[in-house]
Amino acid sequence: MSSILFYLNGQRVVVDRPDLDMTLLQYLRSTGLTGTKLGCGEGGCGACTVMVSRYDTDESRIIHASVNACLCPLVTIDGKHVITVEGLGTSANPHPVQERIALLHGSQCGFCTPGFVMSLYTLLRNKPNPTEHEIEECFDGNLCRCTGYRPILDAAKTFADMAWKQGTVAADGTAHVVEKKGGCGIYGCCRLQKSPEAVVANGSSIVHDPTKAPTSITNGCGKGSECCKVQKRHDSGHAESTVVNQAEADKAAVIAKFQRYDPTQELIFPPFLIRYAKRTTSDAEPQLLPLDIASTDAQSWCKRYVRPLTLSALLTALE
């Protein structure tokens, strides 16, 4: 057999006698899917990241993997489902990952953004409720020279199971703006733990005065009554109100606009590819067969590609 079959953003694709030197990235960009970028060409920057899904017959489950398309030979995609950034959403109807990175300013020049989007998307497909640590780890292969990563991580961590529960994202994943009475909004903020005088109670910083009942202090940093945010300023004898962290308030207002992430609405893995991997397709359907493709280009780096399906066939090919 000399042709490969795969799905691209939900659509079946058949490529007859593929160029053995062509990478997945080259193929995608040749078809007009230019959202996947060519950066270093060595698998180091992550700008070319796409999600490649396959059905594992040994474990009987679907496996989603973020892949550097610049290093992935096109011929190895047979029987898999490739999703690019174009397959997630549009400018009019963006995917929650795209929307949150955009609204929280996680994109500047934009060249690396598709790669970050696809790395986070792949993580969410494998684990819809990741931890903050898992989110940081999923970006190990992505580089950004503009943002300094902070806004990208801020956007990504809104998907974390313990993130922003002090007044921005509730346990069900929906966003809410409520009065934030201390700290930055991250669960267990260090600002609320710097002083033994301050304790957390429903998001408030409580300062204990031995001569008075405990009082609630808004926007304290954990230093108790010494915090500059809770000290009133005096100008001509008039006391001003407590200083408000406007940046955090603005961020909370943006987060409240997020659409809810619903993993059940993702593009499904094509059922045909499950039958294809199991070799249970009907006679009228394409079948998984051994591949043996020889290059017709004398200058080609790869002269022949062989994919046996059995041990005996592998041993025969090695002889």
PDB file of C-alpha atoms in Angstrom:
ATOM      1  CA  MET A   1       0.000   0.000   0.000  1.00  0.00           C
ATOM      2  CA  SER A   2       1.404   3.408  -0.964  1.00  0.00           C
ATOM      3  CA  SER A   3      -1.213   5.864   0.305  1.00  0.00           C
ATOM      4  CA  ILE A   4      -1.961   7.194   3.781  1.00  0.00           C
ATOM      5  CA  LEU A   5      -5.297   8.067   5.375  1.00  0.00           C
ATOM      6  CA  PHE A   6      -5.829  10.457   8.263  1.00  0.00           C
ATOM      7  CA  TYR A   7      -8.274  13.052   9.537  1.00  0.00           C
ATOM      8  CA  LEU A   8      -7.502  16.766   9.573  1.00  0.00           C
ATOM      9  CA  ASN A   9      -9.748  18.955  11.738  1.00  0.00           C
ATOM     10  CA  GLY A  10     -12.524  16.393  11.432  1.00  0.00           C
ATOM     11  CA  GLN A  11     -12.232  15.836   7.672  1.00  0.00           C
ATOM     12  CA  ARG A  12     -10.900  12.656   6.068  1.00  0.00           C
ATOM     13  CA  VAL A  13      -7.769  13.099   3.951  1.00  0.00           C
ATOM     14  CA  VAL A  14      -6.083  10.566   1.658  1.00  0.00           C
ATOM     15  CA  VAL A  15      -2.615  11.293   0.289  1.00  0.00           C
ATOM     16  CA  ASP A  16      -1.356   8.998  -2.455  1.00  0.00           C
ATOM     17  CA  ARG A  17       2.396   8.323  -2.516  1.00  0.00           C
ATOM     18  CA  PRO A  18       3.349  11.083  -0.056  1.00  0.00           C
ATOM     19  CA  ASP A  19       6.755  12.715  -0.297  1.00  0.00           C
ATOM     20  CA  LEU A  20       8.880  10.866   2.239  1.00  0.00           C
ATOM     21  CA  ASP A  21      10.836  14.035   3.038  1.00  0.00           C
ATOM     22  CA  MET A  22       7.720  16.161   3.634  1.00  0.00           C
ATOM     23  CA  THR A  23       6.961  17.087   7.226  1.00  0.00           C
ATOM     24  CA  LEU A  24       3.493  17.500   8.643  1.00  0.00           C
ATOM     25  CA  LEU A  25       4.153  21.233   8.946  1.00  0.00           C
ATOM     26  CA  GLN A  26       5.020  21.556   5.268  1.00  0.00           C
ATOM     27  CA  TYR A  27       1.870  19.707   4.310  1.00  0.00           C
ATOM     28  CA  LEU A  28      -0.374  21.801   6.556  1.00  0.00           C
ATOM     29  CA  ARG A  29       0.959  25.101   5.261  1.00  0.00           C
ATOM     30  CA  SER A  30       0.734  23.881   1.648  1.00  0.00           C
ATOM     31  CA  THR A  31      -2.996  23.303   2.164  1.00  0.00           C
ATOM     32  CA  GLY A  32      -3.550  26.850   3.470  1.00  0.00           C
ATOM     33  CA  LEU A  33      -3.528  26.054   7.198  1.00  0.00           C
ATOM     34  CA  THR A  34      -0.926  28.691   7.948  1.00  0.00           C
ATOM     35  CA  GLY A  35      -1.878  29.157  11.599  1.00  0.00           C
ATOM     36  CA  THR A  36       0.750  26.513  12.354  1.00  0.00           C
ATOM     37  CA  LYS A  37       4.025  28.439  12.193  1.00  0.00           C
ATOM     38  CA  LEU A  38       7.548  27.566  11.128  1.00  0.00           C
ATOM     39  CA  GLY A  39       9.944  28.888  13.753  1.00  0.00           C
ATOM     40  CA  CYS A  40      13.201  27.143  14.517  1.00  0.00           C
ATOM     41  CA  GLY A  41      12.480  24.063  12.419  1.00  0.00           C
ATOM     42  CA  GLU A  42      14.223  21.972  15.083  1.00  0.00           C
ATOM     43  CA  GLY A  43      11.453  21.292  17.591  1.00  0.00           C
ATOM     44  CA  GLY A  44      12.728  23.869  20.058  1.00  0.00           C
ATOM     45  CA  CYS A  45      10.294  26.807  19.906  1.00  0.00           C
ATOM     46  CA  GLY A  46       6.891  25.091  19.775  1.00  0.00           C
ATOM     47  CA  ALA A  47       5.407  27.505  17.203  1.00  0.00           C
ATOM     48  CA  CYS A  48       4.451  24.525  15.021  1.00  0.00           C
ATOM     49  CA  THR A  49       2.619  22.592  17.761  1.00  0.00           C
ATOM     50  CA  VAL A  50      -0.476  20.643  16.723  1.00  0.00           C
ATOM     51  CA  MET A  51      -2.474  17.909  18.442  1.00  0.00           C
ATOM     52  CA  VAL A  52      -2.215  14.394  17.025  1.00  0.00           C
ATOM     53  CA  SER A  53      -4.662  11.813  18.353  1.00  0.00           C
ATOM     54  CA  ARG A  54      -4.578   8.061  17.879  1.00  0.00           C
ATOM     55  CA  TYR A  55      -6.383   5.010  19.174  1.00  0.00           C
ATOM     56  CA  ASP A  56      -4.190   2.705  21.236  1.00  0.00           C
ATOM     57  CA  THR A  57      -5.373  -0.869  20.670  1.00  0.00           C
ATOM     58  CA  ASP A  58      -3.317  -2.208  23.593  1.00  0.00           C
ATOM     59  CA  GLU A  59      -4.865   0.162  26.135  1.00  0.00           C
ATOM     60  CA  SER A  60      -8.198   0.529  24.294  1.00  0.00           C
ATOM     61  CA  ARG A  61      -8.225   4.286  24.644  1.00  0.00           C
ATOM     62  CA  ILE A  62      -7.639   7.465  22.658  1.00  0.00           C
ATOM     63  CA  ILE A  63      -4.330   9.220  23.248  1.00  0.00           C
ATOM     64  CA  HIS A  64      -3.900  12.931  22.529  1.00  0.00           C
ATOM     65  CA  ALA A  65      -0.370  14.270  22.096  1.00  0.00           C
ATOM     66  CA  SER A  66       1.059  17.702  21.338  1.00  0.00           C
ATOM     67  CA  VAL A  67       3.463  17.263  18.438  1.00  0.00           C
ATOM     68  CA  ASN A  68       6.090  19.474  16.810  1.00  0.00           C
ATOM     69  CA  ALA A  69       4.840  19.393  13.229  1.00  0.00           C
ATOM     70  CA  CYS A  70       8.234  20.536  11.924  1.00  0.00           C
ATOM     71  CA  LEU A  71       9.787  17.234  13.050  1.00  0.00           C
ATOM     72  CA  CYS A  72       6.901  14.888  12.253  1.00  0.00           C
ATOM     73  CA  PRO A  73       7.110  13.120   8.853  1.00  0.00           C
ATOM     74  CA  LEU A  74       3.804  13.293   7.032  1.00  0.00           C
ATOM     75  CA  VAL A  75       3.933   9.601   6.207  1.00  0.00           C
ATOM     76  CA  THR A  76       3.721   8.670   9.916  1.00  0.00           C
ATOM     77  CA  ILE A  77       0.273  10.272  10.303  1.00  0.00           C
ATOM     78  CA  ASP A  78      -1.610   7.341   8.761  1.00  0.00           C
ATOM     79  CA  GLY A  79      -4.594   6.410  10.925  1.00  0.00           C
ATOM     80  CA  LYS A  80      -4.383   9.490  13.145  1.00  0.00           C
ATOM     81  CA  HIS A  81      -6.429  12.645  13.707  1.00  0.00           C
ATOM     82  CA  VAL A  82      -4.622  15.972  13.409  1.00  0.00           C
ATOM     83  CA  ILE A  83      -6.124  19.124  14.914  1.00  0.00           C
ATOM     84  CA  THR A  84      -4.588  22.519  14.163  1.00  0.00           C
ATOM     85  CA  VAL A  85      -5.395  25.908  15.623  1.00  0.00           C
ATOM     86  CA  GLU A  86      -7.862  26.470  12.760  1.00  0.00           C
ATOM     87  CA  GLY A  87      -9.865  23.481  13.982  1.00  0.00           C
ATOM     88  CA  LEU A  88     -10.560  25.013  17.392  1.00  0.00           C
ATOM     89  CA  GLY A  89     -12.516  28.159  16.648  1.00  0.00           C
ATOM     90  CA  THR A  90     -12.831  31.348  14.652  1.00  0.00           C
ATOM     91  CA  SER A  91     -12.426  35.023  15.442  1.00  0.00           C
ATOM     92  CA  ALA A  92     -16.209  35.281  15.713  1.00  0.00           C
ATOM     93  CA  ASN A  93     -16.563  32.138  17.821  1.00  0.00           C
ATOM     94  CA  PRO A  94     -13.214  31.380  19.497  1.00  0.00           C
ATOM     95  CA  HIS A  95     -12.449  28.340  21.585  1.00  0.00           C
ATOM     96  CA  PRO A  96     -12.211  29.124  25.333  1.00  0.00           C
ATOM     97  CA  VAL A  97      -8.427  28.640  25.176  1.00  0.00           C
ATOM     98  CA  GLN A  98      -8.127  31.169  22.349  1.00  0.00           C
ATOM     99  CA  GLU A  99     -10.535  33.574  24.010  1.00  0.00           C
ATOM    100  CA  ARG A 100      -8.811  33.616  27.396  1.00  0.00           C
ATOM    101  CA  ILE A 101      -5.323  34.065  25.994  1.00  0.00           C
ATOM    102  CA  ALA A 102      -6.585  36.965  23.860  1.00  0.00           C
ATOM    103  CA  LEU A 103      -8.575  38.733  26.586  1.00  0.00           C
ATOM    104  CA  LEU A 104      -5.798  38.462  29.164  1.00  0.00           C
ATOM    105  CA  HIS A 105      -3.208  39.828  26.724  1.00  0.00           C
ATOM    106  CA  GLY A 106      -1.312  36.568  26.278  1.00  0.00           C
ATOM    107  CA  SER A 107      -0.523  37.417  22.668  1.00  0.00           C
ATOM    108  CA  GLN A 108       1.620  40.288  21.398  1.00  0.00           C
ATOM    109  CA  CYS A 109       3.295  39.601  18.058  1.00  0.00           C
ATOM    110  CA  GLY A 110       1.179  36.445  17.877  1.00  0.00           C
ATOM    111  CA  PHE A 111       3.735  34.211  16.171  1.00  0.00           C
ATOM    112  CA  CYS A 112       4.027  31.786  19.072  1.00  0.00           C
ATOM    113  CA  THR A 113       0.375  31.961  20.122  1.00  0.00           C
ATOM    114  CA  PRO A 114      -0.951  29.024  18.034  1.00  0.00           C
ATOM    115  CA  GLY A 115       1.650  26.780  19.626  1.00  0.00           C
ATOM    116  CA  PHE A 116       0.692  27.824  23.159  1.00  0.00           C
ATOM    117  CA  VAL A 117      -2.984  27.395  22.295  1.00  0.00           C
ATOM    118  CA  MET A 118      -2.457  23.870  20.987  1.00  0.00           C
ATOM    119  CA  SER A 119      -0.259  22.798  23.924  1.00  0.00           C
ATOM    120  CA  LEU A 120      -2.898  23.935  26.418  1.00  0.00           C
ATOM    121  CA  TYR A 121      -5.701  22.480  24.300  1.00  0.00           C
ATOM    122  CA  THR A 122      -3.986  19.081  24.263  1.00  0.00           C
ATOM    123  CA  LEU A 123      -3.614  19.157  28.036  1.00  0.00           C
ATOM    124  CA  LEU A 124      -7.307  19.937  28.453  1.00  0.00           C
ATOM    125  CA  ARG A 125      -8.275  17.088  26.131  1.00  0.00           C
ATOM    126  CA  ASN A 126      -6.292  14.699  28.315  1.00  0.00           C
ATOM    127  CA  LYS A 127      -7.259  16.304  31.626  1.00  0.00           C
ATOM    128  CA  PRO A 128     -10.132  18.841  31.654  1.00  0.00           C
ATOM    129  CA  ASN A 129      -9.334  19.923  35.242  1.00  0.00           C
ATOM    130  CA  PRO A 130      -5.538  20.255  35.372  1.00  0.00           C
ATOM    131  CA  THR A 131      -3.502  21.614  38.241  1.00  0.00           C
ATOM    132  CA  GLU A 132      -1.473  24.798  37.934  1.00  0.00           C
ATOM    133  CA  HIS A 133       1.714  22.736  37.937  1.00  0.00           C
ATOM    134  CA  GLU A 134       0.461  20.592  35.041  1.00  0.00           C
ATOM    135  CA  ILE A 135      -0.376  23.737  33.095  1.00  0.00           C
ATOM    136  CA  GLU A 136       3.136  25.086  33.592  1.00  0.00           C
ATOM    137  CA  GLU A 137       4.610  21.739  32.538  1.00  0.00           C
ATOM    138  CA  CYS A 138       2.578  21.590  29.326  1.00  0.00           C
ATOM    139  CA  PHE A 139       4.346  24.752  28.098  1.00  0.00           C
ATOM    140  CA  ASP A 140       7.826  23.268  28.492  1.00  0.00           C
ATOM    141  CA  GLY A 141       8.275  23.100  24.723  1.00  0.00           C
ATOM    142  CA  ASN A 142       6.920  26.570  23.912  1.00  0.00           C
ATOM    143  CA  LEU A 143       8.957  29.781  23.737  1.00  0.00           C
ATOM    144  CA  CYS A 144       7.736  33.383  23.738  1.00  0.00           C
ATOM    145  CA  ARG A 145       9.978  36.422  23.338  1.00  0.00           C
ATOM    146  CA  CYS A 146       7.325  39.098  23.862  1.00  0.00           C
ATOM    147  CA  THR A 147       5.100  38.532  26.864  1.00  0.00           C
ATOM    148  CA  GLY A 148       7.478  37.247  29.512  1.00  0.00           C
ATOM    149  CA  TYR A 149       4.986  34.366  29.952  1.00  0.00           C
ATOM    150  CA  ARG A 150       3.068  36.001  32.819  1.00  0.00           C
ATOM    151  CA  PRO A 151      -0.124  36.880  30.870  1.00  0.00           C
ATOM    152  CA  ILE A 152      -0.035  33.501  29.108  1.00  0.00           C
ATOM    153  CA  LEU A 153       0.137  31.691  32.430  1.00  0.00           C
ATOM    154  CA  ASP A 154      -2.542  33.963  33.918  1.00  0.00           C
ATOM    155  CA  ALA A 155      -4.886  32.988  31.089  1.00  0.00           C
ATOM    156  CA  ALA A 156      -3.991  29.297  31.151  1.00  0.00           C
ATOM    157  CA  LYS A 157      -4.345  28.958  34.909  1.00  0.00           C
ATOM    158  CA  THR A 158      -7.985  30.021  34.779  1.00  0.00           C
ATOM    159  CA  PHE A 159      -8.539  26.402  33.679  1.00  0.00           C
ATOM    160  CA  ALA A 160      -6.817  25.028  36.809  1.00  0.00           C
ATOM    161  CA  ASP A 161      -8.889  23.161  39.358  1.00  0.00           C
ATOM    162  CA  MET A 162      -7.691  25.314  42.297  1.00  0.00           C
ATOM    163  CA  ALA A 163      -7.068  28.634  40.573  1.00  0.00           C
ATOM    164  CA  TRP A 164      -8.871  31.947  41.071  1.00  0.00           C
ATOM    165  CA  LYS A 165     -11.347  30.607  43.615  1.00  0.00           C
ATOM    166  CA  GLN A 166     -11.061  33.705  45.795  1.00  0.00           C
ATOM    167  CA  GLY A 167     -13.430  35.664  43.625  1.00  0.00           C
ATOM    168  CA  THR A 168     -13.055  35.016  39.893  1.00  0.00           C
ATOM    169  CA  VAL A 169     -13.695  31.411  38.912  1.00  0.00           C
ATOM    170  CA  ALA A 170     -16.027  29.138  40.834  1.00  0.00           C
ATOM    171  CA  ALA A 171     -15.650  25.396  41.324  1.00  0.00           C
ATOM    172  CA  ASP A 172     -17.889  24.653  38.325  1.00  0.00           C
ATOM    173  CA  GLY A 173     -15.495  26.517  36.028  1.00  0.00           C
ATOM    174  CA  THR A 174     -17.699  29.564  35.536  1.00  0.00           C
ATOM    175  CA  ALA A 175     -16.389  33.065  36.162  1.00  0.00           C
ATOM    176  CA  HIS A 176     -17.788  35.474  38.697  1.00  0.00           C
ATOM    177  CA  VAL A 177     -16.721  38.920  39.869  1.00  0.00           C
ATOM    178  CA  VAL A 178     -17.023  39.371  43.615  1.00  0.00           C
ATOM    179  CA  GLU A 179     -15.371  41.733  46.036  1.00  0.00           C
ATOM    180  CA  LYS A 180     -11.802  40.558  46.580  1.00  0.00           C
ATOM    181  CA  LYS A 181     -10.861  41.289  50.160  1.00  0.00           C
ATOM    182  CA  GLY A 182      -7.173  40.558  50.155  1.00  0.00           C
ATOM    183  CA  GLY A 183      -4.464  38.957  48.087  1.00  0.00           C
ATOM    184  CA  CYS A 184      -4.317  38.584  44.335  1.00  0.00           C
ATOM    185  CA  GLY A 185      -7.191  36.143  43.989  1.00  0.00           C
ATOM    186  CA  ILE A 186      -5.104  32.981  43.637  1.00  0.00           C
ATOM    187  CA  TYR A 187      -6.042  30.229  46.073  1.00  0.00           C
ATOM    188  CA  GLY A 188      -3.725  30.434  49.095  1.00  0.00           C
ATOM    189  CA  CYS A 189      -2.185  33.773  48.091  1.00  0.00           C
ATOM    190  CA  CYS A 190       1.086  34.450  49.903  1.00  0.00           C
ATOM    191  CA  ARG A 191      -0.062  37.973  50.738  1.00  0.00           C
ATOM    192  CA  LEU A 192      -2.577  36.503  53.135  1.00  0.00           C
ATOM    193  CA  GLN A 193       0.001  34.353  54.874  1.00  0.00           C
ATOM    194  CA  LYS A 194       2.866  36.769  55.603  1.00  0.00           C
ATOM    195  CA  SER A 195       1.822  37.741  59.104  1.00  0.00           C
ATOM    196  CA  PRO A 196       0.608  35.635  62.022  1.00  0.00           C
ATOM    197  CA  GLU A 197      -1.769  38.496  62.731  1.00  0.00           C
ATOM    198  CA  ALA A 198      -3.656  37.943  59.490  1.00  0.00           C
ATOM    199  CA  VAL A 199      -5.790  34.910  58.764  1.00  0.00           C
ATOM    200  CA  VAL A 200      -8.044  34.064  55.846  1.00  0.00           C
ATOM    201  CA  ALA A 201     -11.769  33.870  56.303  1.00  0.00           C
ATOM    202  CA  ASN A 202     -13.945  33.890  53.186  1.00  0.00           C
ATOM    203  CA  GLY A 203     -11.276  35.812  51.288  1.00  0.00           C
ATOM    204  CA  SER A 204     -10.843  38.519  53.941  1.00  0.00           C
ATOM    205  CA  SER A 205      -7.710  39.503  55.817  1.00  0.00           C
ATOM    206  CA  ILE A 206      -8.586  39.521  59.520  1.00  0.00           C
ATOM    207  CA  VAL A 207      -6.406  41.558  61.896  1.00  0.00           C
ATOM    208  CA  HIS A 208      -6.609  40.713  65.583  1.00  0.00           C
ATOM    209  CA  ASP A 209      -6.436  43.637  68.002  1.00  0.00           C
ATOM    210  CA  PRO A 210      -6.243  42.563  71.663  1.00  0.00           C
ATOM    211  CA  THR A 211      -8.358  45.562  72.718  1.00  0.00           C
ATOM    212  CA  LYS A 212     -11.023  45.170  70.046  1.00  0.00           C
ATOM    213  CA  ALA A 213     -13.033  42.520  68.290  1.00  0.00           C
ATOM    214  CA  PRO A 214     -11.523  41.266  64.996  1.00  0.00           C
ATOM    215  CA  THR A 215     -12.190  43.582  62.104  1.00  0.00           C
ATOM    216  CA  SER A 216     -12.146  42.888  58.373  1.00  0.00           C
ATOM    217  CA  ILE A 217      -9.501  44.711  56.354  1.00  0.00           C
ATOM    218  CA  THR A 218      -9.991  45.129  52.621  1.00  0.00           C
ATOM    219  CA  ASN A 219      -7.072  44.690  50.189  1.00  0.00           C
ATOM    220  CA  GLY A 220      -4.492  43.972  52.897  1.00  0.00           C
ATOM    221  CA  CYS A 221      -1.177  42.342  52.060  1.00  0.00           C
ATOM    222  CA  GLY A 222      -0.934  40.241  55.211  1.00  0.00           C
ATOM    223  CA  LYS A 223       1.073  42.743  57.293  1.00  0.00           C
ATOM    224  CA  GLY A 224      -1.943  43.511  59.363  1.00  0.00           C
ATOM    225  CA  SER A 225      -2.608  47.097  60.379  1.00  0.00           C
ATOM    226  CA  GLU A 226       0.849  48.138  59.123  1.00  0.00           C
ATOM    227  CA  CYS A 227      -0.092  47.434  55.494  1.00  0.00           C
ATOM    228  CA  CYS A 228      -0.027  50.591  53.372  1.00  0.00           C
ATOM    229  CA  LYS A 229      -3.198  49.493  51.637  1.00  0.00           C
ATOM    230  CA  VAL A 230      -5.244  49.597  54.819  1.00  0.00           C
ATOM    231  CA  GLN A 231      -3.823  52.807  56.238  1.00  0.00           C
ATOM    232  CA  LYS A 232      -5.955  55.825  55.489  1.00  0.00           C
ATOM    233  CA  ARG A 233      -4.283  58.811  53.903  1.00  0.00           C
ATOM    234  CA  HIS A 234      -4.901  62.264  55.294  1.00  0.00           C
ATOM    235  CA  ASP A 235      -5.064  65.339  53.149  1.00  0.00           C
ATOM    236  CA  SER A 236      -6.182  68.575  54.839  1.00  0.00           C
ATOM    237  CA  GLY A 237      -7.615  66.512  57.648  1.00  0.00           C
ATOM    238  CA  HIS A 238      -9.853  64.346  55.429  1.00  0.00           C
ATOM    239  CA  ALA A 239      -9.411  60.572  55.385  1.00  0.00           C
ATOM    240  CA  GLU A 240      -9.414  58.827  52.031  1.00  0.00           C
ATOM    241  CA  SER A 241     -10.874  55.405  51.336  1.00  0.00           C
ATOM    242  CA  THR A 242      -8.817  52.225  51.219  1.00  0.00           C
ATOM    243  CA  VAL A 243      -6.542  51.863  48.190  1.00  0.00           C
ATOM    244  CA  VAL A 244      -8.045  49.474  45.613  1.00  0.00           C
ATOM    245  CA  ASN A 245      -5.944  47.127  43.476  1.00  0.00           C
ATOM    246  CA  GLN A 246      -7.401  48.331  40.186  1.00  0.00           C
ATOM    247  CA  ALA A 247      -5.357  45.902  38.067  1.00  0.00           C
ATOM    248  CA  GLU A 248      -6.853  42.904  39.844  1.00  0.00           C
ATOM    249  CA  ALA A 249     -10.324  44.408  39.639  1.00  0.00           C
ATOM    250  CA  ASP A 250      -9.915  44.913  35.897  1.00  0.00           C
ATOM    251  CA  LYS A 251      -8.658  41.357  35.485  1.00  0.00           C
ATOM    252  CA  ALA A 252     -11.635  39.992  37.403  1.00  0.00           C
ATOM    253  CA  ALA A 253     -13.989  41.951  35.160  1.00  0.00           C
ATOM    254  CA  VAL A 254     -12.368  40.423  32.070  1.00  0.00           C
ATOM    255  CA  ILE A 255     -12.488  36.906  33.508  1.00  0.00           C
ATOM    256  CA  ALA A 256     -16.209  37.332  34.139  1.00  0.00           C
ATOM    257  CA  LYS A 257     -16.695  37.575  30.358  1.00  0.00           C
ATOM    258  CA  PHE A 258     -15.171  34.156  29.675  1.00  0.00           C
ATOM    259  CA  GLN A 259     -17.343  31.500  28.153  1.00  0.00           C
ATOM    260  CA  ARG A 260     -17.489  28.313  30.188  1.00  0.00           C
ATOM    261  CA  TYR A 261     -15.199  25.501  29.073  1.00  0.00           C
ATOM    262  CA  ASP A 262     -17.229  22.367  28.333  1.00  0.00           C
ATOM    263  CA  PRO A 263     -15.055  19.356  27.400  1.00  0.00           C
ATOM    264  CA  THR A 264     -18.099  17.505  26.045  1.00  0.00           C
ATOM    265  CA  GLN A 265     -18.314  19.980  23.152  1.00  0.00           C
ATOM    266  CA  GLU A 266     -14.859  19.229  21.731  1.00  0.00           C
ATOM    267  CA  LEU A 267     -14.305  17.777  18.277  1.00  0.00           C
ATOM    268  CA  ILE A 268     -14.620  14.006  18.717  1.00  0.00           C
ATOM    269  CA  PHE A 269     -12.106  11.419  17.642  1.00  0.00           C
ATOM    270  CA  PRO A 270     -13.487   9.940  14.378  1.00  0.00           C
ATOM    271  CA  PRO A 271     -15.159   6.579  15.143  1.00  0.00           C
ATOM    272  CA  PHE A 272     -13.908   5.274  11.802  1.00  0.00           C
ATOM    273  CA  LEU A 273     -10.299   5.602  12.986  1.00  0.00           C
ATOM    274  CA  ILE A 274     -11.082   3.329  15.941  1.00  0.00           C
ATOM    275  CA  ARG A 275     -12.324   0.638  13.573  1.00  0.00           C
ATOM    276  CA  TYR A 276      -9.383   1.381  11.292  1.00  0.00           C
ATOM    277  CA  ALA A 277      -6.890   0.830  14.121  1.00  0.00           C
ATOM    278  CA  LYS A 278      -8.663  -2.344  15.231  1.00  0.00           C
ATOM    279  CA  ARG A 279      -8.750  -3.552  11.603  1.00  0.00           C
ATOM    280  CA  THR A 280     -12.500  -4.104  11.830  1.00  0.00           C
ATOM    281  CA  THR A 281     -13.576  -1.900   8.914  1.00  0.00           C
ATOM    282  CA  SER A 282     -15.978  -3.319   6.356  1.00  0.00           C
ATOM    283  CA  ASP A 283     -14.914  -4.448   2.890  1.00  0.00           C
ATOM    284  CA  ALA A 284     -16.350  -1.237   1.439  1.00  0.00           C
ATOM    285  CA  GLU A 285     -14.200   0.930   3.716  1.00  0.00           C
ATOM    286  CA  PRO A 286     -10.468   1.655   3.631  1.00  0.00           C
ATOM    287  CA  GLN A 287      -8.475  -0.862   5.647  1.00  0.00           C
ATOM    288  CA  LEU A 288      -5.305  -0.641   7.696  1.00  0.00           C
ATOM    289  CA  LEU A 289      -2.622  -2.299   5.578  1.00  0.00           C
ATOM    290  CA  PRO A 290       1.168  -2.508   5.695  1.00  0.00           C
ATOM    291  CA  LEU A 291       2.888   0.489   4.130  1.00  0.00           C
ATOM    292  CA  ASP A 292       5.791   0.211   1.723  1.00  0.00           C
ATOM    293  CA  ILE A 293       6.556   3.493  -0.023  1.00  0.00           C
ATOM    294  CA  ALA A 294       9.668   4.113  -2.080  1.00  0.00           C
ATOM    295  CA  SER A 295      10.827   7.618  -2.957  1.00  0.00           C
ATOM    296  CA  THR A 296      10.937   8.575  -6.628  1.00  0.00           C
ATOM    297  CA  ASP A 297      13.336  11.456  -5.947  1.00  0.00           C
ATOM    298  CA  ALA A 298      16.987  10.529  -6.265  1.00  0.00           C
ATOM    299  CA  GLN A 299      17.904  13.429  -3.956  1.00  0.00           C
ATOM    300  CA  SER A 300      15.469  12.354  -1.254  1.00  0.00           C
ATOM    301  CA  TRP A 301      16.879  11.881   2.234  1.00  0.00           C
ATOM    302  CA  CYS A 302      14.438   9.034   2.950  1.00  0.00           C
ATOM    303  CA  LYS A 303      14.589   6.412   0.224  1.00  0.00           C
ATOM    304  CA  ARG A 304      11.974   4.016   1.524  1.00  0.00           C
ATOM    305  CA  TYR A 305       9.367   3.896   4.267  1.00  0.00           C
ATOM    306  CA  VAL A 306       8.118   0.553   5.531  1.00  0.00           C
ATOM    307  CA  ARG A 307       5.451   0.019   8.195  1.00  0.00           C
ATOM    308  CA  PRO A 308       4.828  -3.666   8.909  1.00  0.00           C
ATOM    309  CA  LEU A 309       1.874  -4.708  11.049  1.00  0.00           C
ATOM    310  CA  THR A 310       3.221  -8.014  12.351  1.00  0.00           C
ATOM    311  CA  LEU A 311       6.490  -9.216  13.862  1.00  0.00           C
ATOM    312  CA  SER A 312       7.097 -11.624  10.997  1.00  0.00           C
ATOM    313  CA  ALA A 313       6.617  -8.851   8.476  1.00  0.00           C
ATOM    314  CA  LEU A 314       9.085  -6.673  10.410  1.00  0.00           C
ATOM    315  CA  LEU A 315      11.698  -9.424  10.398  1.00  0.00           C
ATOM    316  CA  THR A 316      11.171  -9.919   6.680  1.00  0.00           C
ATOM    317  CA  ALA A 317      11.665  -6.201   6.030  1.00  0.00           C
ATOM    318  CA  LEU A 318      14.916  -6.222   8.001  1.00  0.00           C
ATOM    319  CA  GLU A 319      16.414  -9.060   5.996  1.00  0.00           C
TER     320      GLU A 319
END
